[in-house]
CSV table of C-alpha atoms and ligand atoms in Angstrom, one decimal:
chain,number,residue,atom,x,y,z
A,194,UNK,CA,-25.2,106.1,46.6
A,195,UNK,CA,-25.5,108.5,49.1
A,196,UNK,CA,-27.2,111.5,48.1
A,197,UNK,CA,-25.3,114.5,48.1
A,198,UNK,CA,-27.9,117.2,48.7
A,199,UNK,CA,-31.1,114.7,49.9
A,200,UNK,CA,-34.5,117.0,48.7
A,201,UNK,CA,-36.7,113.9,48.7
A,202,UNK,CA,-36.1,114.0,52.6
A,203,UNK,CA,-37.2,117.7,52.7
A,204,UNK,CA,-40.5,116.9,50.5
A,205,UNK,CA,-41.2,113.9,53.0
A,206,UNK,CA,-41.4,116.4,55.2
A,207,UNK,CA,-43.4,119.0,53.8
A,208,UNK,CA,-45.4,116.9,50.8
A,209,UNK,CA,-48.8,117.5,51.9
A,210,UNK,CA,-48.3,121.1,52.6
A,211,UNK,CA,-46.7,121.8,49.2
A,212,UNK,CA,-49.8,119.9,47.3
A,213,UNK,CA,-52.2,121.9,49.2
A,214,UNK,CA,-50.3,125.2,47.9
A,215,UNK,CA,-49.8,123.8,44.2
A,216,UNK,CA,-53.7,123.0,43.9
A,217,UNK,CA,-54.6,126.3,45.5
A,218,UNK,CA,-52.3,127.8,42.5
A,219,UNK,CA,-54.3,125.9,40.2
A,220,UNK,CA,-57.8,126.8,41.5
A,221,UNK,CA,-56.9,130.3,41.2
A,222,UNK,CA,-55.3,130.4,38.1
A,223,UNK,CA,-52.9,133.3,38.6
A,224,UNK,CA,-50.0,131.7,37.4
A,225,UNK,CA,-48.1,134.8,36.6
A,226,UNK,CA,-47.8,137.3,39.5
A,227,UNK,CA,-50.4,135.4,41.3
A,228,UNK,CA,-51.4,136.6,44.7
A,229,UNK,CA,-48.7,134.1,46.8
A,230,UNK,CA,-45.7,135.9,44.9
A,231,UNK,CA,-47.0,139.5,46.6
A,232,UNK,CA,-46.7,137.1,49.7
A,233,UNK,CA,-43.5,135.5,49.3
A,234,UNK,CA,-41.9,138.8,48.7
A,235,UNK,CA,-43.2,140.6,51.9
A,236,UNK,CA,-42.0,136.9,54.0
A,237,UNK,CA,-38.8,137.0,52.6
A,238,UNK,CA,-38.4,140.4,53.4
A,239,UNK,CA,-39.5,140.1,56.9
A,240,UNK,CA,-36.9,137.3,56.8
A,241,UNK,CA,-33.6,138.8,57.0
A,242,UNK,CA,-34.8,142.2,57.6
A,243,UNK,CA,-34.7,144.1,54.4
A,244,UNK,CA,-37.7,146.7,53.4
A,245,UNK,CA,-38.3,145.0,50.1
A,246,UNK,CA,-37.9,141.6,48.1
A,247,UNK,CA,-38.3,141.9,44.6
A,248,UNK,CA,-38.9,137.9,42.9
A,249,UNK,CA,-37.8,137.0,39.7
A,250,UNK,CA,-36.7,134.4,37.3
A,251,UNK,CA,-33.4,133.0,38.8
A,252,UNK,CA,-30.1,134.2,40.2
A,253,UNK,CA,-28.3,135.3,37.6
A,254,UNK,CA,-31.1,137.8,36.6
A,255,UNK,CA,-30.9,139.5,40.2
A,256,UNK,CA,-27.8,140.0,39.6
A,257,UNK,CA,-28.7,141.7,36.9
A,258,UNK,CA,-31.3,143.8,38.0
A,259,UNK,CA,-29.4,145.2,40.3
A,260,UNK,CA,-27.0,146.4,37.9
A,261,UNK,CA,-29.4,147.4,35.4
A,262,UNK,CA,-31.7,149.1,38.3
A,263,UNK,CA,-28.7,151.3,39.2
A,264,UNK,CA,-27.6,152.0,35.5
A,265,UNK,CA,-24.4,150.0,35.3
A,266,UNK,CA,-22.9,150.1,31.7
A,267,UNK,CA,-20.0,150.9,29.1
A,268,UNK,CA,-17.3,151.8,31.0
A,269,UNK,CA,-17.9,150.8,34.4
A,270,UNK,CA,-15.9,148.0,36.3
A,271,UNK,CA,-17.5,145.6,38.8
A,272,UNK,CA,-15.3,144.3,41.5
A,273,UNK,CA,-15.5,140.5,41.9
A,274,UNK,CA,-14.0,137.3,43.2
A,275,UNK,CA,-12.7,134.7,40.6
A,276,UNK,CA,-13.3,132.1,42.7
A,277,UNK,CA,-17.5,131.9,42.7
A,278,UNK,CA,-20.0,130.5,40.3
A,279,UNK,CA,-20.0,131.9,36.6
A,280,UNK,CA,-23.0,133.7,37.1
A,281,UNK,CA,-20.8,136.7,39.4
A,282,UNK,CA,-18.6,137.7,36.7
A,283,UNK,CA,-21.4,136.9,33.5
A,284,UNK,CA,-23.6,139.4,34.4
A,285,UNK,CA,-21.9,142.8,34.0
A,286,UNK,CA,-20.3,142.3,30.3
A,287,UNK,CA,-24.1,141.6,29.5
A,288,UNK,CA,-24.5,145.8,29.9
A,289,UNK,CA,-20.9,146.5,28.7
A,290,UNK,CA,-19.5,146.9,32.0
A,291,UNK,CA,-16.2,144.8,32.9
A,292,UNK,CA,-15.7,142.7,35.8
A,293,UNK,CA,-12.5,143.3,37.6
A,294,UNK,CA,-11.2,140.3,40.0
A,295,UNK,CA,-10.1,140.1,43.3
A,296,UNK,CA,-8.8,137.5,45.2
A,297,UNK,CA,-10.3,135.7,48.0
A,298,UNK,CA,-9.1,135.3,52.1
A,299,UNK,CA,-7.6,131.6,52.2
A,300,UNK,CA,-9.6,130.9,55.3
A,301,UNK,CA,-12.9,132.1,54.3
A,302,UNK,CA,-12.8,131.5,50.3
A,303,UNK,CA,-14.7,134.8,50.1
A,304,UNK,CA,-13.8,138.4,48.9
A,305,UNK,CA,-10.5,139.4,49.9
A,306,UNK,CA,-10.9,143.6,51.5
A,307,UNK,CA,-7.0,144.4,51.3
A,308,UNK,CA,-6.9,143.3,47.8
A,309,UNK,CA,-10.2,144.6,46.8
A,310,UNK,CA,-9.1,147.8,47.9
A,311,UNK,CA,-6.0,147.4,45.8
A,312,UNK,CA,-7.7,146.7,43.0
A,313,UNK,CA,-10.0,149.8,43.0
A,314,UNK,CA,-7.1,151.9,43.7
A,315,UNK,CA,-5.2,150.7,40.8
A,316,UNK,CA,-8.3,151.0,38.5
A,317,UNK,CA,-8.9,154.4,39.3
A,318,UNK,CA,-5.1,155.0,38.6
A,319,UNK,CA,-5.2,153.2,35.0
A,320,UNK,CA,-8.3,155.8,34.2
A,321,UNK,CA,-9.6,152.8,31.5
A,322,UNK,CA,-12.8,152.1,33.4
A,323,UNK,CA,-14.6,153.9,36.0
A,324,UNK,CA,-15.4,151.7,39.4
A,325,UNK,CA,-19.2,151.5,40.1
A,326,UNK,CA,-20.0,148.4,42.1
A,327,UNK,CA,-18.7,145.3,44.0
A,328,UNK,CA,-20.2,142.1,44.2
A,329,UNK,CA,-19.3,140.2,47.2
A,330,UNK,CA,-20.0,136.7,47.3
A,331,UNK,CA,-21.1,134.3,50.2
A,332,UNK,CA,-19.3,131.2,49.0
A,333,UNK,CA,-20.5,127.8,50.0
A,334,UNK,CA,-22.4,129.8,52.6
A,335,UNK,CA,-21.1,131.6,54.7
A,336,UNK,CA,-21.1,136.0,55.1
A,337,UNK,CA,-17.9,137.9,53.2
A,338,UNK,CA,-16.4,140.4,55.7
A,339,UNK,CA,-19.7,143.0,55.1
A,340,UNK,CA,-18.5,145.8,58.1
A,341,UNK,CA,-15.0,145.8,56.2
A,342,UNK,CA,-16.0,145.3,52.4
A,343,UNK,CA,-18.8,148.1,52.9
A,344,UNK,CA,-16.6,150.7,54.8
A,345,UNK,CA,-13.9,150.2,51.6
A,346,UNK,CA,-17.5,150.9,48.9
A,347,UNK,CA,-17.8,154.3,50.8
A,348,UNK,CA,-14.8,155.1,51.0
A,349,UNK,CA,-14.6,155.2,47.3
A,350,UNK,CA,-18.2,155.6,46.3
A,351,UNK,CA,-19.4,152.6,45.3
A,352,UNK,CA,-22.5,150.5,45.5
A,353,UNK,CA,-22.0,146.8,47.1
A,354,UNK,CA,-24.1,144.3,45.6
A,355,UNK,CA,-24.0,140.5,47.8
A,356,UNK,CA,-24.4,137.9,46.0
A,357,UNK,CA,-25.8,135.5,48.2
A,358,UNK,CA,-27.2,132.5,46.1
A,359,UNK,CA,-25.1,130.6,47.6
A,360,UNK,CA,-25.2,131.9,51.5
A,361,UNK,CA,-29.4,133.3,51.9
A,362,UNK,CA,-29.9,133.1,55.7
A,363,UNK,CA,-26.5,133.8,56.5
A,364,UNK,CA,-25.6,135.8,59.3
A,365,UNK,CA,-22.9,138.2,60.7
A,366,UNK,CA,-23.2,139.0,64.4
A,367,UNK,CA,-26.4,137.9,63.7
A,368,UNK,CA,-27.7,140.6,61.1
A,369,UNK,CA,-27.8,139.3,57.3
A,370,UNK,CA,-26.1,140.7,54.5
A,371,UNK,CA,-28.7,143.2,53.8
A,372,UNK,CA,-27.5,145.4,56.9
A,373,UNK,CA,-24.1,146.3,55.1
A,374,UNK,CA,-25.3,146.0,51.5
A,375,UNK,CA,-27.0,148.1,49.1
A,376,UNK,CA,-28.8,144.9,47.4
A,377,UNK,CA,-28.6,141.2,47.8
A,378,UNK,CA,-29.0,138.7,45.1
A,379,UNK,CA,-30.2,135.3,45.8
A,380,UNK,CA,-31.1,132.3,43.7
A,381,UNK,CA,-34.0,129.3,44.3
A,382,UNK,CA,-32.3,127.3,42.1
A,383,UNK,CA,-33.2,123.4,43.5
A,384,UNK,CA,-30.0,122.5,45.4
A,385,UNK,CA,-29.4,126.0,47.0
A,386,UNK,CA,-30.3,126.2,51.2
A,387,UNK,CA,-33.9,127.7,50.2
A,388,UNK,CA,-34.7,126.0,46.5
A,389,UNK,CA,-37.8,125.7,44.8
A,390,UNK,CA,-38.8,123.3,42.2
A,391,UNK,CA,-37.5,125.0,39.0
A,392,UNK,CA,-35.4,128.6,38.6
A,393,UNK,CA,-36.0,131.4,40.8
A,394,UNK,CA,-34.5,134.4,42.3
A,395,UNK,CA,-34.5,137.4,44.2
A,396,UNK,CA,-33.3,140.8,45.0
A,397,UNK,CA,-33.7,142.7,48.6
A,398,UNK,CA,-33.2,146.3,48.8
A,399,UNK,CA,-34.3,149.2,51.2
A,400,UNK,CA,-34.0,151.5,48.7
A,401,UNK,CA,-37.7,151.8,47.8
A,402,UNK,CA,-36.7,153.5,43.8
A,403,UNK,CA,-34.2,151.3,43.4
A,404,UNK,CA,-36.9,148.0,43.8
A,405,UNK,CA,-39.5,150.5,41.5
A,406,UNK,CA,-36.9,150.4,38.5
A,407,UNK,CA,-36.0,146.7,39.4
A,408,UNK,CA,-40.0,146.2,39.1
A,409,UNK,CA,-39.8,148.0,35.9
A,410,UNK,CA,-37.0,145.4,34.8
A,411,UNK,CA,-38.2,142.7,35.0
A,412,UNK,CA,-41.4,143.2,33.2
A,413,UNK,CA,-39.8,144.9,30.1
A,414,UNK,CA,-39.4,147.9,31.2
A,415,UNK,CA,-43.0,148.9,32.2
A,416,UNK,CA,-43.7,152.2,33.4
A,417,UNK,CA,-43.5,152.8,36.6
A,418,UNK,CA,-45.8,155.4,39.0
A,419,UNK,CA,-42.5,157.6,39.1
A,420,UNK,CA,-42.3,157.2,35.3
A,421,UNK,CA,-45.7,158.9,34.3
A,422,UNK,CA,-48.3,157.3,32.6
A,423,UNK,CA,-50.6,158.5,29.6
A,424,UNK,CA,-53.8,158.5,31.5
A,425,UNK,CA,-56.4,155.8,29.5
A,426,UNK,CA,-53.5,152.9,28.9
A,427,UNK,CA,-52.5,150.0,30.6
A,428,UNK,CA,-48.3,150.5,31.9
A,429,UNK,CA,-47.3,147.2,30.9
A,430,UNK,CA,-47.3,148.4,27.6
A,431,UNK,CA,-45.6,152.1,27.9
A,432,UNK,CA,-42.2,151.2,28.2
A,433,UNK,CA,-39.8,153.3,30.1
A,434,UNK,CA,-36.2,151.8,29.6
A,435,UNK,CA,-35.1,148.6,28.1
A,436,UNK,CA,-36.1,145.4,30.3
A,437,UNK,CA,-36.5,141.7,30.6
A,438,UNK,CA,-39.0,139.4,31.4
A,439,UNK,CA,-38.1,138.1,34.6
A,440,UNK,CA,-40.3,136.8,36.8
A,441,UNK,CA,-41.1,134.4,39.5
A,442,UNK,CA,-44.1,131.6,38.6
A,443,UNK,CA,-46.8,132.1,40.6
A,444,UNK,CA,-46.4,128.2,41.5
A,445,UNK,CA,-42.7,128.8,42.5
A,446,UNK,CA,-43.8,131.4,45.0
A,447,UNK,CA,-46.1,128.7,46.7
A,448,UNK,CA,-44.0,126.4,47.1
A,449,UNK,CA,-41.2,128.7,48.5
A,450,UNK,CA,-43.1,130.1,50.7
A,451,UNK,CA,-44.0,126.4,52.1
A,452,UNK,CA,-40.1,125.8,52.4
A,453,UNK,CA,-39.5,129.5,53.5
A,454,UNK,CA,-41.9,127.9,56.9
A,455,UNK,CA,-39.0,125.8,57.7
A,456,UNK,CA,-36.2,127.4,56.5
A,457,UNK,CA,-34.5,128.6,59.9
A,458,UNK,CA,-34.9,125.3,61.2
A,459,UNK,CA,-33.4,124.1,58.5
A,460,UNK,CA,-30.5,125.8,58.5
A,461,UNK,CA,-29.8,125.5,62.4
A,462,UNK,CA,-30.2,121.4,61.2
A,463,UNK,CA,-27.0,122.2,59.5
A,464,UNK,CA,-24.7,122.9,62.3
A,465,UNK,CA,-24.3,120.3,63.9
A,466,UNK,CA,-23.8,118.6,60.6
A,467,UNK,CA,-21.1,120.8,59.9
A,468,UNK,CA,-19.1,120.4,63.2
A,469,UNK,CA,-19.5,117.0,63.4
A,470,UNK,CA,-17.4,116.7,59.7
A,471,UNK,CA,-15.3,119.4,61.6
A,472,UNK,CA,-14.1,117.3,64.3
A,473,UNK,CA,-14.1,113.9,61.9
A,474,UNK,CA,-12.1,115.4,59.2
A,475,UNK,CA,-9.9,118.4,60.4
A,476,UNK,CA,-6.8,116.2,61.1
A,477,UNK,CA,-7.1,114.1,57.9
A,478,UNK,CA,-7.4,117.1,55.6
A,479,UNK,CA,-5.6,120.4,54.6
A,480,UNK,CA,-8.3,122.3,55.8
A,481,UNK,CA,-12.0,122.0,56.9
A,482,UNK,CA,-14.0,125.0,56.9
A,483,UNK,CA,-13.0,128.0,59.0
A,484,UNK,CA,-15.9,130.6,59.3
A,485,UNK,CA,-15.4,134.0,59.3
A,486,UNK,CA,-15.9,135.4,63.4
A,487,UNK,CA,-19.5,136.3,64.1
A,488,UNK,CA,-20.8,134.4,61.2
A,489,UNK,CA,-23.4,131.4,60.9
A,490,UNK,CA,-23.3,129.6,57.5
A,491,UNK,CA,-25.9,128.1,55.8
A,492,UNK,CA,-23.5,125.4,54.7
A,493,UNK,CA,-24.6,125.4,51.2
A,494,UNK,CA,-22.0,123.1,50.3
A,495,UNK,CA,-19.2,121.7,52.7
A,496,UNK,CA,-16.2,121.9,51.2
A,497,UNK,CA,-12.7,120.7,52.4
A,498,UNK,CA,-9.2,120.6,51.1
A,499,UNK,CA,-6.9,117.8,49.8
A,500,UNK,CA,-3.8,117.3,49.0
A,501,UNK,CA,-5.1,114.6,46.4
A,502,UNK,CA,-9.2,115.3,45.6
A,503,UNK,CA,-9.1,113.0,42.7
A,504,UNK,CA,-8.0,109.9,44.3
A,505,UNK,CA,-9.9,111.0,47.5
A,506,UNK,CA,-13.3,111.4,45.2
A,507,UNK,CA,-12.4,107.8,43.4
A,508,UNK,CA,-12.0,106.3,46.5
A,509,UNK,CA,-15.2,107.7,48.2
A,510,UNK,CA,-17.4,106.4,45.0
A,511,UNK,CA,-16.3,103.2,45.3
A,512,UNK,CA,-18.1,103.2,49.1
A,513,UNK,CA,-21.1,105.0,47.4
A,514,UNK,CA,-19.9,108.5,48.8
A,515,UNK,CA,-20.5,111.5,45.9
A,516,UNK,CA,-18.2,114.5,45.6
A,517,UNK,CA,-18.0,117.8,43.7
A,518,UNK,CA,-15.7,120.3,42.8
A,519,UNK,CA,-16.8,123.9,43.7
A,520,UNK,CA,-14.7,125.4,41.6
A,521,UNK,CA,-12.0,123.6,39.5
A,522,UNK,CA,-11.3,126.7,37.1
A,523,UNK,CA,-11.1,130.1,38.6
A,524,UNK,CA,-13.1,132.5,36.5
A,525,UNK,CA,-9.8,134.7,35.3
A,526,UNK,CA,-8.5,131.8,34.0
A,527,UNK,CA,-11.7,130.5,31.9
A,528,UNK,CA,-11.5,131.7,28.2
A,529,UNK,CA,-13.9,134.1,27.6
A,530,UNK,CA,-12.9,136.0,30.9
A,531,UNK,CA,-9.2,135.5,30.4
A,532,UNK,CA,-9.3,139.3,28.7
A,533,UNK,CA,-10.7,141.1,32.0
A,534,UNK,CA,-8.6,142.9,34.6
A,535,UNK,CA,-7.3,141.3,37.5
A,536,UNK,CA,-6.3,143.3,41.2
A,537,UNK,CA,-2.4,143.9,41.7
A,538,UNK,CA,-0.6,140.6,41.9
A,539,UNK,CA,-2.7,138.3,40.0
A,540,UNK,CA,-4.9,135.7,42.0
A,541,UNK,CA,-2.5,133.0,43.8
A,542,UNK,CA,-5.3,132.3,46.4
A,543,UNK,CA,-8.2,131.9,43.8
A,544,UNK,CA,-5.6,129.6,41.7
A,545,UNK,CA,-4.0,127.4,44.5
A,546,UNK,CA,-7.6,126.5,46.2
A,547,UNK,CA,-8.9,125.7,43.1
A,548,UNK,CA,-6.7,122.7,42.9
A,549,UNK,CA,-7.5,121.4,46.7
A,550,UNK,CA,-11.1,122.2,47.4
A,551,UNK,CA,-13.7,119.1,47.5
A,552,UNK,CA,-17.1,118.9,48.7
A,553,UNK,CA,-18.8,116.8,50.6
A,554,UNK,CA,-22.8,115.9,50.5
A,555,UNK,CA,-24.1,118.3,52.9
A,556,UNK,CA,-28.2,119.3,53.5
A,557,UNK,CA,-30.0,119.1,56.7
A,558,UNK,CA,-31.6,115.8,56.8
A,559,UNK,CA,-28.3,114.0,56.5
A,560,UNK,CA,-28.2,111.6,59.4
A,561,UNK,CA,-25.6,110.9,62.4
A,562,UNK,CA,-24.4,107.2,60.7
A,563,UNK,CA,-24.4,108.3,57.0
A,564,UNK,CA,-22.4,111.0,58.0
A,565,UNK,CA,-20.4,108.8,59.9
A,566,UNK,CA,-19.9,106.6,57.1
A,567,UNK,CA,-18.8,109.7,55.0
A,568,UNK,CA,-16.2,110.9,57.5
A,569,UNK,CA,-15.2,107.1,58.0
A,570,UNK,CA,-14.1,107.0,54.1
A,571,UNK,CA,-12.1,110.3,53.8
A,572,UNK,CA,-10.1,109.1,57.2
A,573,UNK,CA,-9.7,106.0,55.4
A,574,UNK,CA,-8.4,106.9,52.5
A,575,UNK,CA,-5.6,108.6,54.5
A,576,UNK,CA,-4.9,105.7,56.0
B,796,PLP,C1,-22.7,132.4,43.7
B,796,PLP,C2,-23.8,132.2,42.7
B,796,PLP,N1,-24.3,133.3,42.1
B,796,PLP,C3,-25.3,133.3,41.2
B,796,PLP,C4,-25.9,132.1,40.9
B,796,PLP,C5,-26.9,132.0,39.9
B,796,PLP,O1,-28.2,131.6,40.3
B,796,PLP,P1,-29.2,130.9,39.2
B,796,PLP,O2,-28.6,129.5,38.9
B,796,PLP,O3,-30.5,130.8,39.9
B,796,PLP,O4,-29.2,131.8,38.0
B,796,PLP,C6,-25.5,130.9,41.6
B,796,PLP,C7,-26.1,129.6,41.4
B,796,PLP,O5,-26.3,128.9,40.5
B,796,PLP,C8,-24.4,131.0,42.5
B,796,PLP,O6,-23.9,129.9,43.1
């Protein structure tokens, strides 16, 4: 079988680096908040531009922090797409607040800004629930429409959150989602562009009180300089608000930063990737990728439509070809999100693309013939 997102390849390539950084972990012994997670931070950072990076457990807690750093609760709505990974849409009802979903563009699969803006409108009009945030997601990669998502959160005072798991390193006329957003979420989890070996996650911020309370957060609630002290004890255990304990492992840090080293290079290795599936497959499918103008993906997943995925995924198994389904269920229509608000109009996109969409196995060692062999299997399939 091919391998549908090939990290053995990627630790070929960076094996004795990454054992060098694990055994300087061990020799050190700060496994919690060790020195290299102060220095992953600042890298990542530096990466795309933000101020700060703040490191914690995984995604979904980002997400969270976020919210919880700017006091997101009972009452509030959270704009979202339906079509993205669970963790969007989980997050708010953990403080009370409700998600609200949009719809997505049919090119792009990501936030739709006409219909977002509906959807605020008309929750602002129903009086229920007060808007606060939106999270816009970078689905299988690639930027949301940041200029016009973030003029529409001004325009009715609201924070935009990008949830960018999926899409870290993505770019927009070459500046990341950071430039147009007040925080960005991002998850290491193994398979994403920039994994490590286990859960992790980030949040990047300029707003240097916002990544204080987020610091706060994630260790319980510590106090925090701005907080006060009592003079004589330690912070960790004055607790200023209700928090979590979310944080990255020391070891976690090291290895990222050994694959943060490589990261651009590894996500320029994906473009040609992408464009040679482009020009293999865009006549044999509904649609291959279309990415928004401006934009570089990180091609977290490929992911192309089909008039018939299942027979097209049984038929690629049999020549050793894998598939997924990114996502068969749109969020409004999973049961214990059924209850939430939807924007004006229901969600035809989010509904009709979940039916089509199939993706391919996509990471940036894949080679010239195994791709070949890939596209050579969906073209025959059509016949
Ligand atoms: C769009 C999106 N948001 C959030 C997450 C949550 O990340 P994690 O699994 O690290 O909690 C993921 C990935 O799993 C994701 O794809």
């Amino acid at each position: 079988m091919i391998p549908f997102i090939d990290l053995a390849a990627q630790q070929a390539r960076l094996k004795p680096r990454i054992d060098a950084a694990i055994a300087r972990v061990l020799a050190h012994g700060a496994y919690v908040m060790g020195p290299e997670v102060r220095e992953f931070e600042s890298r990542l950072a530096a990466f795309c531009g933000a101020r700060l990076a703040l490191s914690c457990g995984n995604g979904t807690d980002a997400l969270a922090l976020a919210l919880m750093g700017w006091d997101i609760g009972v009452g509030d709505a959270v704009f979202c797409p339906a079509f993205t990974f669970t963790a969007t849409a989980e997050v708010p009802p953990w403080m009370g607040a409700e998600p609200v979903f949009v719809d997505i563009l049919p090119d792009t699969y990501n936030l739709d800004p006409d219909h977002l803006e509906a959807a605020i409108e008309a929750t602002w009009a129903e009086g229920r629930l007060t808007p606060k945030v939106v999270i816009a997601v970078d689905l299988f990669g690639q930027p949301a429409d940041y200029p016009r998502i973030q003029a529409i959160c001004r325009r009715h005072g609201l924070k935009l959150l990008a949830d960018s798991a999926q899409g870290f390193g993505c770019t927009l006329g070459g500046e990341h989602p950071i430039t147009w957003s007040d925080a960005v979420a991002t998850s290491f989890f193994p398979a994403k562009p920039l994994g490590c070996y286990g859960d992790g996650g980030a949040v990047l911020t300029n707003d240097p009180d916002l990544w204080e309370r987020m610091d706060s957060l994630r260790v319980h609630g510590k106090s925090t300089p701005s907080d006060g002290c009592v003079a004589g004890h330690d912070a960790k255990y004055l607790n200023a608000r209700i928090g979590m304990n979310s944080r990255l492992d020391t070891l976690q840090a090291a290895i990222l930063l050994e694959k943060l080293a490589v990261f651009e290079d590894e996500i320029a290795r994906r473009q040609p990737i992408a464009a040679r599936y482009g020009a293999g497959l865009a006549e044999v499918c509904l649609q291959t990728p279309i990415v928004i103008p401006g934009g570089r993906s990180t091609w977290a997943q490929y992911v192309v439509e089909h008039r018939d995925r299942d027979g097209l995924a049984a038929h690629l198994k049999t020549r050793g070809v894998p598939t997924a389904v990114y996502y068969p269920v749109p969020m409004h229509r999973q049961r214990p999100y059924a209850h939430f608000a939807k924007g004006p109009g229901g969600l035809p996109v989010s509904d009709a693309k979940s039916e089509k969409v199939i993706a391919l196995p996509m990471h940036p060692y894949l080679a010239p013939e195994l791709q070949d062999e890939i596209i050579d299997g969906v073209r025959e399939y059509n016949g």
